[in-house]
Coordinates of C-alpha atoms and ligand atoms in Angstrom, one line a residue:
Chain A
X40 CA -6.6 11.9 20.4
X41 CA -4.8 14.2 23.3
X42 CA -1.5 14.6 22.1
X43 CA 1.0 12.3 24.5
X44 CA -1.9 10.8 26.4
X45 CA -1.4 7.2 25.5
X46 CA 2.2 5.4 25.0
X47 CA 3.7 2.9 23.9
X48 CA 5.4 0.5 26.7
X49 CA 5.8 -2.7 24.9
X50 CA 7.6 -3.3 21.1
X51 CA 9.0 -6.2 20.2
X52 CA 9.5 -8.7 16.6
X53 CA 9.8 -12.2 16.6
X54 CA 12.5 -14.0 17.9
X55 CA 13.8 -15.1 14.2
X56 CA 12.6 -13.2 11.3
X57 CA 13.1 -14.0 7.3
X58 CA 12.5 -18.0 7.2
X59 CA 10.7 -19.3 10.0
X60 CA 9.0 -22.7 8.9
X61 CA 8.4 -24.0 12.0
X62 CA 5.4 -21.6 13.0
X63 CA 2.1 -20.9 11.4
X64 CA 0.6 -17.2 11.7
X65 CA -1.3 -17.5 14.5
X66 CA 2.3 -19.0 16.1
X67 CA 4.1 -15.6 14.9
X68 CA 1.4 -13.5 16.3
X69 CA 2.1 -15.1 20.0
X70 CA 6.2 -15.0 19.5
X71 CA 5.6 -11.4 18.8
X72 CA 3.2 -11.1 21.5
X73 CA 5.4 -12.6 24.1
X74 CA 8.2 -11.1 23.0
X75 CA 6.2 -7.8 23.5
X76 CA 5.3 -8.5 27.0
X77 CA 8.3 -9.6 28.1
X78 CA 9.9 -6.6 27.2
X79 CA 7.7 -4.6 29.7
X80 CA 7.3 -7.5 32.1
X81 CA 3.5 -7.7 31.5
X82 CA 1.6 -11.4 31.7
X83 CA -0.9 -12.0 29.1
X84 CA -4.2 -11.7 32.0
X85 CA -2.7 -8.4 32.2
X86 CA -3.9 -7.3 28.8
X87 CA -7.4 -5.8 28.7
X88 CA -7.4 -4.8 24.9
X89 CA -6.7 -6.9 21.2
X90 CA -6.1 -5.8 18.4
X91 CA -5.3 -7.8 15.3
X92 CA -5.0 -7.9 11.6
X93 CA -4.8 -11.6 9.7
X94 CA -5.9 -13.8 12.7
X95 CA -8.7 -12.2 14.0
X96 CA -9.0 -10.7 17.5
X97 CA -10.5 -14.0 18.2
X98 CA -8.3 -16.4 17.5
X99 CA -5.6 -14.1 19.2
X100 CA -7.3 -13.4 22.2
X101 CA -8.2 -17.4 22.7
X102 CA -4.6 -18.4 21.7
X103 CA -2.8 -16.0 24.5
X104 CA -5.4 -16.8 27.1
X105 CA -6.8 -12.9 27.3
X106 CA -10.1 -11.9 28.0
X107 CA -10.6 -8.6 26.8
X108 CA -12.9 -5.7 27.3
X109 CA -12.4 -3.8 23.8
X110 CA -10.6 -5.5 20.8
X111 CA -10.4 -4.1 17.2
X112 CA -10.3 -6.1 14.1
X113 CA -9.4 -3.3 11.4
X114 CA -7.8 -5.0 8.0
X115 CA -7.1 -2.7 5.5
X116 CA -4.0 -4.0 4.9
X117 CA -0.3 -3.6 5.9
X118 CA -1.3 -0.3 7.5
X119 CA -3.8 -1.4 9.6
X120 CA -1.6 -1.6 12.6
X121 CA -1.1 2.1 12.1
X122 CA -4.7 2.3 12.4
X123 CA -4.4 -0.2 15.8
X124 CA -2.2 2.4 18.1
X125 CA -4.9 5.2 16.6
X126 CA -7.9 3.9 17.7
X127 CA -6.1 1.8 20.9
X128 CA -5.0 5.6 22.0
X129 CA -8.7 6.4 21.6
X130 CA -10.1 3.5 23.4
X131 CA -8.1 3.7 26.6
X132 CA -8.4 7.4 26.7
X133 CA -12.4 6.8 26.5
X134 CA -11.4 4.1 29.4
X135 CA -12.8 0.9 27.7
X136 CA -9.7 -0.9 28.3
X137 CA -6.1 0.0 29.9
X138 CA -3.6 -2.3 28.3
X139 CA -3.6 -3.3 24.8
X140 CA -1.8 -5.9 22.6
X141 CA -1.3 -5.2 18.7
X142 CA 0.0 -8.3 17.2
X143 CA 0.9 -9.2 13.7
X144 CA 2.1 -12.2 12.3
X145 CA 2.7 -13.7 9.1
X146 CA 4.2 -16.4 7.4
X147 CA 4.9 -14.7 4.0
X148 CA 8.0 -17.2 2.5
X149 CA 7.1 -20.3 4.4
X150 CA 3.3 -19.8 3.7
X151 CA 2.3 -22.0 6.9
X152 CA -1.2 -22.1 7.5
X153 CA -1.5 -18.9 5.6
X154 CA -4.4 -18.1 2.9
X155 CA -4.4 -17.1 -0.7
X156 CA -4.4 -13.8 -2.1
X157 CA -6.9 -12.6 -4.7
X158 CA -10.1 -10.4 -4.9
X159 CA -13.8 -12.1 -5.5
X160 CA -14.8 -12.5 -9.1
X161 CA -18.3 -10.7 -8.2
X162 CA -15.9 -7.7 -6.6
X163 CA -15.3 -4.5 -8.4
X164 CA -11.8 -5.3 -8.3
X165 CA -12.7 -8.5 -10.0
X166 CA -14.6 -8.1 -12.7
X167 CA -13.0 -4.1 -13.5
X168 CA -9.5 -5.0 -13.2
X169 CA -8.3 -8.9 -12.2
X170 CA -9.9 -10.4 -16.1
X171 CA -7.1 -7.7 -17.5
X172 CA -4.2 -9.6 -15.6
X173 CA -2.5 -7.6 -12.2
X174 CA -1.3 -11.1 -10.6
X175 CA -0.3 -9.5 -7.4
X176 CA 1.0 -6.3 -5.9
X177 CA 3.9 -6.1 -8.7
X178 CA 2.0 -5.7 -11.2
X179 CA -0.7 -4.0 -9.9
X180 CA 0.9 -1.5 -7.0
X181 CA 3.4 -0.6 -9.9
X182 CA 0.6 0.6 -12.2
X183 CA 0.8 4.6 -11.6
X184 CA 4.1 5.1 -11.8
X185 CA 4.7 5.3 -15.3
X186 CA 2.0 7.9 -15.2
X187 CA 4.1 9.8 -12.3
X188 CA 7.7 9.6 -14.2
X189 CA 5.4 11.4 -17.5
X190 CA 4.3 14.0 -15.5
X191 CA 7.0 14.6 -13.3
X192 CA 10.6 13.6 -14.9
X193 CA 11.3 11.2 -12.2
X194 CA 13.9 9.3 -14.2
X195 CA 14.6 5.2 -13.9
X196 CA 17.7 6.0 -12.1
X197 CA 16.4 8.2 -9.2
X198 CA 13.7 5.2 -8.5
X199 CA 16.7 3.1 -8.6
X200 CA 18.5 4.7 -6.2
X201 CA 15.5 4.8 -3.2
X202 CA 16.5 0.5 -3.3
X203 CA 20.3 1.8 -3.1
X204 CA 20.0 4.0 -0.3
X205 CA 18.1 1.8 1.9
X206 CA 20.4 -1.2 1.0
X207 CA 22.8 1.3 2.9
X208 CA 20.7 1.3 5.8
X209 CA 20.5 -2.5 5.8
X210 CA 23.7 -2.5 6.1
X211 CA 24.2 -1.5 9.4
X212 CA 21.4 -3.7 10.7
X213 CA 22.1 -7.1 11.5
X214 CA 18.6 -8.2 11.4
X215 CA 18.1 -7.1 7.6
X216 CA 17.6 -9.9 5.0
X217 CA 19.9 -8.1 2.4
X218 CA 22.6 -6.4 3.5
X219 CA 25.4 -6.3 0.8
X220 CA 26.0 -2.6 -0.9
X221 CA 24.4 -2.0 -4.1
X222 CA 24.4 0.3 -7.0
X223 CA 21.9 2.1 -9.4
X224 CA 23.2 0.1 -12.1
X225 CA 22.5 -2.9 -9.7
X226 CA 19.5 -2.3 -9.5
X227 CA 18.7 -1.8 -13.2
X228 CA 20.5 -4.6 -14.5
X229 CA 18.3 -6.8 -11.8
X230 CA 15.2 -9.0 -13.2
X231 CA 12.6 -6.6 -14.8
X232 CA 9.9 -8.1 -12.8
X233 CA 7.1 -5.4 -14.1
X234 CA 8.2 -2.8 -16.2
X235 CA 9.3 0.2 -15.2
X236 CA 10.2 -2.0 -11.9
X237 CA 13.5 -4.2 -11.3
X238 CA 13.2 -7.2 -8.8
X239 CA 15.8 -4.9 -6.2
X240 CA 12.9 -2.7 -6.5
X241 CA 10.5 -4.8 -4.7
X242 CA 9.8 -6.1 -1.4
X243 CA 11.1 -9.1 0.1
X244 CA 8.6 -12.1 1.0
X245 CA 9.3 -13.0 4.5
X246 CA 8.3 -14.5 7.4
X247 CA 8.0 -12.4 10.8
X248 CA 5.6 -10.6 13.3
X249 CA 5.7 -8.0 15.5
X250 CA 3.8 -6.8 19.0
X251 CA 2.9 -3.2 20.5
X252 CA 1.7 -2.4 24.2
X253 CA -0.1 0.6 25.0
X254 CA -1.5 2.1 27.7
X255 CA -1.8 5.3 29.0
X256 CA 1.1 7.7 29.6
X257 CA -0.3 8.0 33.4
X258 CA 1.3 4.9 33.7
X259 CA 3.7 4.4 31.6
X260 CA 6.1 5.8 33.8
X261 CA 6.2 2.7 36.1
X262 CA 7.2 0.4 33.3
X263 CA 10.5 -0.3 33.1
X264 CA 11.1 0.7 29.3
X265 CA 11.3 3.8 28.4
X266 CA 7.6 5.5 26.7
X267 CA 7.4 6.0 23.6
X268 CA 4.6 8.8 23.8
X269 CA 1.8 8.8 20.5
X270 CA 1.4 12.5 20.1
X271 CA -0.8 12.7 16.5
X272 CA -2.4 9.7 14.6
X273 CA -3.9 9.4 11.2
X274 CA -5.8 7.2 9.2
X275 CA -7.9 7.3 5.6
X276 CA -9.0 4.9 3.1
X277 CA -9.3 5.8 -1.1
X278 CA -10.3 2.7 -2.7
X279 CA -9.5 -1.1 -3.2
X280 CA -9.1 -0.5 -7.3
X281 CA -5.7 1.2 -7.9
X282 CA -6.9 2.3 -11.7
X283 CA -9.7 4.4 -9.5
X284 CA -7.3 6.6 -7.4
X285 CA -8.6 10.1 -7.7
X286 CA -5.2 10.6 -9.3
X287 CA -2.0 8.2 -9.7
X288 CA 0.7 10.6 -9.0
X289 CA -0.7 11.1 -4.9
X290 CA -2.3 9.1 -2.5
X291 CA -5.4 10.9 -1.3
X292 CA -5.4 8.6 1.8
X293 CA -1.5 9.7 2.5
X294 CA -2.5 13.6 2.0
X295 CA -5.8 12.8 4.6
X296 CA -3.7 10.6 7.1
X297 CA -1.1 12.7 7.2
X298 CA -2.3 16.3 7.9
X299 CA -4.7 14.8 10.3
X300 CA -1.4 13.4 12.1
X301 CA 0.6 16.6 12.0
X302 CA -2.3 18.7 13.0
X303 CA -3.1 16.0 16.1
X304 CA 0.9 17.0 17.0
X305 CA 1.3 20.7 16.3
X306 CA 4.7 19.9 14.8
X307 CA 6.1 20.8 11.5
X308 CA 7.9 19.0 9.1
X309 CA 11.2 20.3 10.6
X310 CA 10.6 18.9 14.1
X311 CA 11.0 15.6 12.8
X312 CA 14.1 13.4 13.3
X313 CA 13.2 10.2 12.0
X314 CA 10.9 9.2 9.6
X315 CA 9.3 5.8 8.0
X316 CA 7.4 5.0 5.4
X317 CA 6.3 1.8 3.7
X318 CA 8.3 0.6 1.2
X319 CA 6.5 -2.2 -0.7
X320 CA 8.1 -1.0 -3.7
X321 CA 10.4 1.6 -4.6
X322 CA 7.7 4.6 -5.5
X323 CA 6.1 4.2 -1.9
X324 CA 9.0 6.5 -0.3
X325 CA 8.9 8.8 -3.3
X326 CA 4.7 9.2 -2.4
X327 CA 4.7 9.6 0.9
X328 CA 7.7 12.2 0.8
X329 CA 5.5 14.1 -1.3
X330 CA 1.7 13.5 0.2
X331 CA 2.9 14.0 3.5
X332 CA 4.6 17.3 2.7
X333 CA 8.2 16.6 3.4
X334 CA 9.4 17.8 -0.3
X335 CA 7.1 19.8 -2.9
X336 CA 5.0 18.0 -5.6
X337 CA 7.4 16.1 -7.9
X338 CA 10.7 16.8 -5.9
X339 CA 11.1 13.6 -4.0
X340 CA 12.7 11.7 -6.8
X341 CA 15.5 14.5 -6.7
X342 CA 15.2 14.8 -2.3
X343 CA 16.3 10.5 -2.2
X344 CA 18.9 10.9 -5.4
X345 CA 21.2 14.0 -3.7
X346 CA 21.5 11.8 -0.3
X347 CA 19.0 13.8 2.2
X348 CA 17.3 10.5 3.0
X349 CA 20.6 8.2 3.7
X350 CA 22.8 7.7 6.6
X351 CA 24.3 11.0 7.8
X352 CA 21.4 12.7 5.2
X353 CA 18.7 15.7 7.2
X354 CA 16.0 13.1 7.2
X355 CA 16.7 9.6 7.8
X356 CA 14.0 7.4 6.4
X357 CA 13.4 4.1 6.9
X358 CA 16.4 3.1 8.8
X359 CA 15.9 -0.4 9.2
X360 CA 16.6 -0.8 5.5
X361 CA 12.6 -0.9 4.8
X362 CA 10.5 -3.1 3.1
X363 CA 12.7 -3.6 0.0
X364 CA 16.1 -5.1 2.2
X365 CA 14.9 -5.6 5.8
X366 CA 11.7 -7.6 5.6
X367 CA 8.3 -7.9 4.5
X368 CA 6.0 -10.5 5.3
X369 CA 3.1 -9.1 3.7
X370 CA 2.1 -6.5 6.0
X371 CA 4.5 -4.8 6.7
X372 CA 3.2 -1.6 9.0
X373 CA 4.3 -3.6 12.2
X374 CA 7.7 -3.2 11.5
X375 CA 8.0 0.3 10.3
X376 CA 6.3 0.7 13.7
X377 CA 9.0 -1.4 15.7
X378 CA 11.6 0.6 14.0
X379 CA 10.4 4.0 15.0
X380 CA 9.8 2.9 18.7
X381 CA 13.0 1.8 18.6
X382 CA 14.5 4.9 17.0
X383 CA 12.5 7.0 19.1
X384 CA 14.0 4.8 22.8
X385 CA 17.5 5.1 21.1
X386 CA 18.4 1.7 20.9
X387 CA 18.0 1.3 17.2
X388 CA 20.6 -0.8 15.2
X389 CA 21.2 2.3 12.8
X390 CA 20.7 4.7 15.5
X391 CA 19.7 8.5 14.2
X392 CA 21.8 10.8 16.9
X393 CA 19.4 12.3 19.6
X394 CA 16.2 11.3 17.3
X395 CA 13.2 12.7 19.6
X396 CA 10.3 12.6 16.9
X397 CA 9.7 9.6 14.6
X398 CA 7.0 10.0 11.8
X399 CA 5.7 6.5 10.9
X400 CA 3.1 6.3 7.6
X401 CA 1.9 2.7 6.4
X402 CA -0.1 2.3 3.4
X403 CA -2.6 -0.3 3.0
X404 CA -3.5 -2.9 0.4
X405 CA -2.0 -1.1 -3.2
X406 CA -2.8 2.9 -2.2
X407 CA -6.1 1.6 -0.6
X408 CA -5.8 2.6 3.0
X409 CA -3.4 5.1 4.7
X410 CA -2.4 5.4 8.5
X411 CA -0.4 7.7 10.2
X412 CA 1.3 7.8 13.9
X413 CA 3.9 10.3 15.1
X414 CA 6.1 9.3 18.1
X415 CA 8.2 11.1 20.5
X416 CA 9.7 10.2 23.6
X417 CA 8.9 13.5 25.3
X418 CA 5.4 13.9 26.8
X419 CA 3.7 17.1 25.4
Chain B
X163 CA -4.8 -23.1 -27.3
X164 CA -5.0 -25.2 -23.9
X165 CA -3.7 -22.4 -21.6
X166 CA -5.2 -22.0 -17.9
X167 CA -7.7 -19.8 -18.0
X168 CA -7.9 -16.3 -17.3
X169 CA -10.1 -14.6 -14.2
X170 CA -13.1 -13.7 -15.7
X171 CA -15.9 -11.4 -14.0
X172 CA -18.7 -12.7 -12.3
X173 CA -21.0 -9.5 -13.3
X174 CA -23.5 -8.8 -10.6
X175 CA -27.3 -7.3 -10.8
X176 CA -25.5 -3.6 -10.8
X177 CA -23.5 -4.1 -12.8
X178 CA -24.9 -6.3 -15.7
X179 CA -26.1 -3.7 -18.1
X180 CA -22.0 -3.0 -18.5
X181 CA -21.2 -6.4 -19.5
X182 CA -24.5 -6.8 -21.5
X183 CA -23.0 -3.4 -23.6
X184 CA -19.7 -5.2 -24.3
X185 CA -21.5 -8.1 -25.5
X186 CA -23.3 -6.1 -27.8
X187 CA -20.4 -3.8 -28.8
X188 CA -20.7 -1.1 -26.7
X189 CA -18.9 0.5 -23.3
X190 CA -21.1 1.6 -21.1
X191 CA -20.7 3.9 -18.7
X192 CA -23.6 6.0 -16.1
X193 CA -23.8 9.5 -15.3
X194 CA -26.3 11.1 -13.0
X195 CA -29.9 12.2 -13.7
X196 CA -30.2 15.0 -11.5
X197 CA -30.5 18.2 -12.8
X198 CA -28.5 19.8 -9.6
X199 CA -25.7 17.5 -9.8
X200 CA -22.9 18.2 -12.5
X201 CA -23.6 14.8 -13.6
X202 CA -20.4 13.5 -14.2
X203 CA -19.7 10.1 -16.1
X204 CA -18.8 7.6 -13.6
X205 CA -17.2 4.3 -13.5
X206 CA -16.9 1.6 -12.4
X207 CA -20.8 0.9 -12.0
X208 CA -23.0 1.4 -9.0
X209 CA -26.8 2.0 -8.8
X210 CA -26.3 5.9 -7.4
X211 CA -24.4 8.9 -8.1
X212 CA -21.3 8.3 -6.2
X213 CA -21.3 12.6 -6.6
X214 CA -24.4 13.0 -5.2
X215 CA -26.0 9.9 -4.1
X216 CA -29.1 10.2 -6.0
X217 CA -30.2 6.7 -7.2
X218 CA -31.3 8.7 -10.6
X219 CA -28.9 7.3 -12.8
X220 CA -28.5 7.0 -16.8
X221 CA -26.8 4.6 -18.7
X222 CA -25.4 5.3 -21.7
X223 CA -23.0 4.2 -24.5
X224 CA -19.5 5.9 -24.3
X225 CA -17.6 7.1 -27.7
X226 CA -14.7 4.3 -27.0
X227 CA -12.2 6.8 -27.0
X228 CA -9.3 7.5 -24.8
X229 CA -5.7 8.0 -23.5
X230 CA -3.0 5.6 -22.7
X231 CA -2.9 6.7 -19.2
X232 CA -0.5 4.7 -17.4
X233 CA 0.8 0.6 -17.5
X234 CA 3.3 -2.0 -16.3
X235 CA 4.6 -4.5 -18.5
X236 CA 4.3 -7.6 -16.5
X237 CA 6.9 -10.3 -17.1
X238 CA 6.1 -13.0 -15.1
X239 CA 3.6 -15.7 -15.6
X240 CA -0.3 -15.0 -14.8
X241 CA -3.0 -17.8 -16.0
X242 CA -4.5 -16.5 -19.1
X243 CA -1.5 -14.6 -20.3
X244 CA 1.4 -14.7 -22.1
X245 CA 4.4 -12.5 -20.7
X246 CA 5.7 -10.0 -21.1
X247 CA 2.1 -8.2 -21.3
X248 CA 0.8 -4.9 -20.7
X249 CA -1.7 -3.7 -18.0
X250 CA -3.0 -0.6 -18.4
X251 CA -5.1 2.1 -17.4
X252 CA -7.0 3.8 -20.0
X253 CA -8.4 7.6 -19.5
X254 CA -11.5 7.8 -21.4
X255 CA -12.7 10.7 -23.2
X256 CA -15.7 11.2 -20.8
X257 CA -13.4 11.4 -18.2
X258 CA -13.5 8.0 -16.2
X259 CA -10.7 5.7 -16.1
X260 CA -10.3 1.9 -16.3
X261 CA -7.7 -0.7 -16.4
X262 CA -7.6 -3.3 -19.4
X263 CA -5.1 -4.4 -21.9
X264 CA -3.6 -3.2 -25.1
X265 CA -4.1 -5.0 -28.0
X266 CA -2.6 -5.1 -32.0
X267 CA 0.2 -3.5 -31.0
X268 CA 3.9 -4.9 -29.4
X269 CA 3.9 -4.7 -25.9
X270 CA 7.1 -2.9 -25.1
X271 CA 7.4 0.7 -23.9
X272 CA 9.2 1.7 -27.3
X273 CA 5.8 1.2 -28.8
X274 CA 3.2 1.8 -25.6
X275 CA 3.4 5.7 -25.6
X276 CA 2.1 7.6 -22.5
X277 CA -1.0 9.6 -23.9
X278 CA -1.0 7.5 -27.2
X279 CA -4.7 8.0 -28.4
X280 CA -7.0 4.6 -27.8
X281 CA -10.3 2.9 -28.7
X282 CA -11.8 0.4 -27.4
X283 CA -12.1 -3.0 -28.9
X284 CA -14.5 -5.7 -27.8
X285 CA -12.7 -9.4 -26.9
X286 CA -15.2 -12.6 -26.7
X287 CA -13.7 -14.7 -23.7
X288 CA -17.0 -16.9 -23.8
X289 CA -19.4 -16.1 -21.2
X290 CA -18.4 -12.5 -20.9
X291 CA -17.0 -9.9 -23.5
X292 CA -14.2 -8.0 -22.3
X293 CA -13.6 -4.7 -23.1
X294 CA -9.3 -4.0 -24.3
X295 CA -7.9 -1.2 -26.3
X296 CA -5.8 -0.3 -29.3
X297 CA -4.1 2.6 -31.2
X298 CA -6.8 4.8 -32.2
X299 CA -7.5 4.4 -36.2
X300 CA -7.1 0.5 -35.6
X301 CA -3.0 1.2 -36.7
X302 CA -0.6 -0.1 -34.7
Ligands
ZN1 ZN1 -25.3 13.2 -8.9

């Protein structure tokens, strides 16, 4: 995409977030959504453009009443609103729409008129690696790590301590499900849930949703919020079997999203202010520190334990207290995104000082997909 | 022994020769036919040479052999298993990886040694044979 051509004018979550029993996911998506377009004072006939991952673009469109002229169904996991913005920057650029609604919603906790997790017997994933026992993402996203703290030294108490800092984070954000201090010890002494990993080193199961609108920076300017301008995007996939990754210490679809975002923005790793990545358990930061080049190979362990990533720390990262204290319904992209928009319009709970660019990676399904989008509220 | 059952796989036409081999006590794995390709062993199995995309594949039986790559130790309950267990992935000696459990030996990380040597041992779960591992030289 042109760097700064497209923005976001719209971000908002649902009204309550963390137990919400009284609305299914297709009612989350529309809080969201509403939410979203009352925040730029849009109706829903004004949106021209759906995209959607859960519900289909269908059932989403129907339910708000839109009619639109592009929509985009991408599901490759928590990431795939990353993927949204990308292609939503693409389509209104190419002009086959000129306002689009991202919406996610899901009931996570609550589990109202949600669906069951689990890969086909008849799928590579389940004959190659569901008969030998992953029952879910923490014992099957947790699988490489062991093979990363062999090769690189990253010890039990630096993995700790990404749950620590972030708990700090939470702690200035009223909004986050956890919020009371914790310590490494804390965290080890927790519930081993898989080993190497403690429960405080795994996401929450929430309920929640969350709702972007874009359209182009032309006119953004008459909105009354201030844009949030997309100025490089990213997006890869590596596979849906996590004992096939080319290798289990990186994430090829990090390394591809990520230098595809950076070079779409001409920035480097010191122009950025804010950063987010998706924290479904506590090796994601650790990754994605490393695959998108913010620290060298095998240094982010070490980056996280001497305090560069908390409060006050050269790179703030995920300030809303991430995945593991703030939330995580299940897909949990939407909110890393909320956060940097709001980071990035200066109104964040845990406000970074004078943040300008906001880097915002999501992973999909357990290192299957990657997306990337980098934010700034300065047109190019 | 009245526990729920584990998942087991529904093999499909591509990749039933790999399920027939455990059955008959061997791992099978495919590399490609093409004399310009470096025909390197693949997994898991597909009709073509995911290298090279030539649909002149071989099967053939693999030695069994390999490293303890990486696991979890699960501790909570999964149908079919008894927690805590060990899932794994194994890297074979022909280069492939793939994940499956860890038998004849305790499943803590005291005893499950990153880069332990492996072989493969064949587990009859009725309709299909399932291929784990344990300590190379069946010693645990
Ligand atoms: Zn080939």
């Amino acid at each position: 995409m042109k760097p700064g051509s497209v923005a976001i004018v719209g971000a908002a979550e649902t009204t309550e977030m963390g137990l919400i029993p009284d609305l299914s996911v297709i009612g989350l998506h529309a809080d969201a959504a509403l939410n979203a377009l009352a925040d730029c004072g849009l109706k829903p006939s004004d949106i021209d453009g759906v995209a959607t991952a859960g519900a289909s673009p269908t059932e989403t469109a129907h339910y708000l009443g839109i009619t639109p002229t592009w929509v985009d169904g991408t599901a490759v996991g928590g990431c795939s609103f990353m993927l949204h913005v990308r292609h939503a920057a693409a389509a209104i650029n190419e002009g086959l729409c000129s306002t689009v609604l991202i919406t996610h919603g899901e009931s996570g906790r609550s589990r109202v008129g949600a669906g069951r997790w689990g890969p086909a017997p008849a799928s590579l994933q389940g004959q190659f690696e569901t008969p030998f026992g992953p029952s879910g993402p923490p014992s099957t996203f947790t699988v490489p790590v062991l093979r990363y703290m062999q090769d690189f030294g990253l010890t039990h108490e630096q993995l700790a301590m990404v749950a620590v800092v972030q708990r700090e984070w939470a702690g200035m954000n009223p909004r986050a499900s956890f919020r009371d201090p914790i310590t490494v010890d804390d965290v080890l002494n927790s519930r081993m849930i898989a080993y190497p990993f403690h429960l405080l080193e795994c996401c929450l199961v929430t309920d929640g949703g969350g709702a972007l609108i874009m359209t182009s920076a032309d006119r953004a300017k008459d909105f009354p919020t201030k844009p949030v301008y997309i100025i490089g995007t990213g997006e890869s996939v590596e596979t849906p079997m996590i004992s096939q990754m080319e290798d289990l210490t990186t994430s090829k679809a990090f390394r591809v999203s990520g230098k595809k975002a950076f070079a779409e923005a001409g920035i480097s790793h010191a122009d950025v202010d804010h950063l987010m990545i998706y924290d479904a358990f506590a090796h994601l930061p650790i990754y994605g520190l490393e695959d998108l080049g913010f620290v060298g190979r095998g240094e982010a362990g070490a980056f996280i334990w001497e305090g560069n990533s908390r409060p006050g720390g050269k790179l703030p990262l995920n300030t809303n207290g991430g995945g593991l204290s703030y939330m995580h319904s299940g897909m949990y992209g939407m909110y890393a995104l909320q956060e940097s928009v709001r980071q990035v319009r200066g109104i964040a709970p845990a406000q970074v000082p004078g943040a300008k660019i906001s880097v915002c990676h999501g992973v999909g399904g357990m290192f299957g997909a990657a997306g990337t989008i980098i934010m700034s509220n300065e047109r190019p | 022994m009245s526990q729920p059952r584990k998942p087991l796989p529904s093999p499909t036409p591509e990749t039933q020769h790999f399920w027939d081999g455990t059955k008959a006590g061997e791992l099978r794995l495919q590399r490609c036919a093409e004399p310009a390709c470096n025909r390197a062993p693949y997994f898991p199995p597909r009709p073509f040479c995911p290298a090279c995309g030539s649909r002149k594949v071989e099967v053939f039986a693999a030695t069994g052999r390999g490293t303890l790559h990486s696991y979890v130790i699960n501790h909570r309950p999964a149908p079919g298993f008894e927690a805590p267990y060990a899932i794994a992935v194994v890297k074979l000696d022909e280069g492939p990886r793939l994940m499956t459990n860890i038998v004849d030996i305790e499943q803590t990380p005291e005893a499950l040694v990153i880069d332990m040597p492996l072989e493969v041992t064949f587990h009859d779960a009725g309709e299909v044979t399932l291929p784990y591992f344990r300590p190379a030289g069946g010693a645990a």
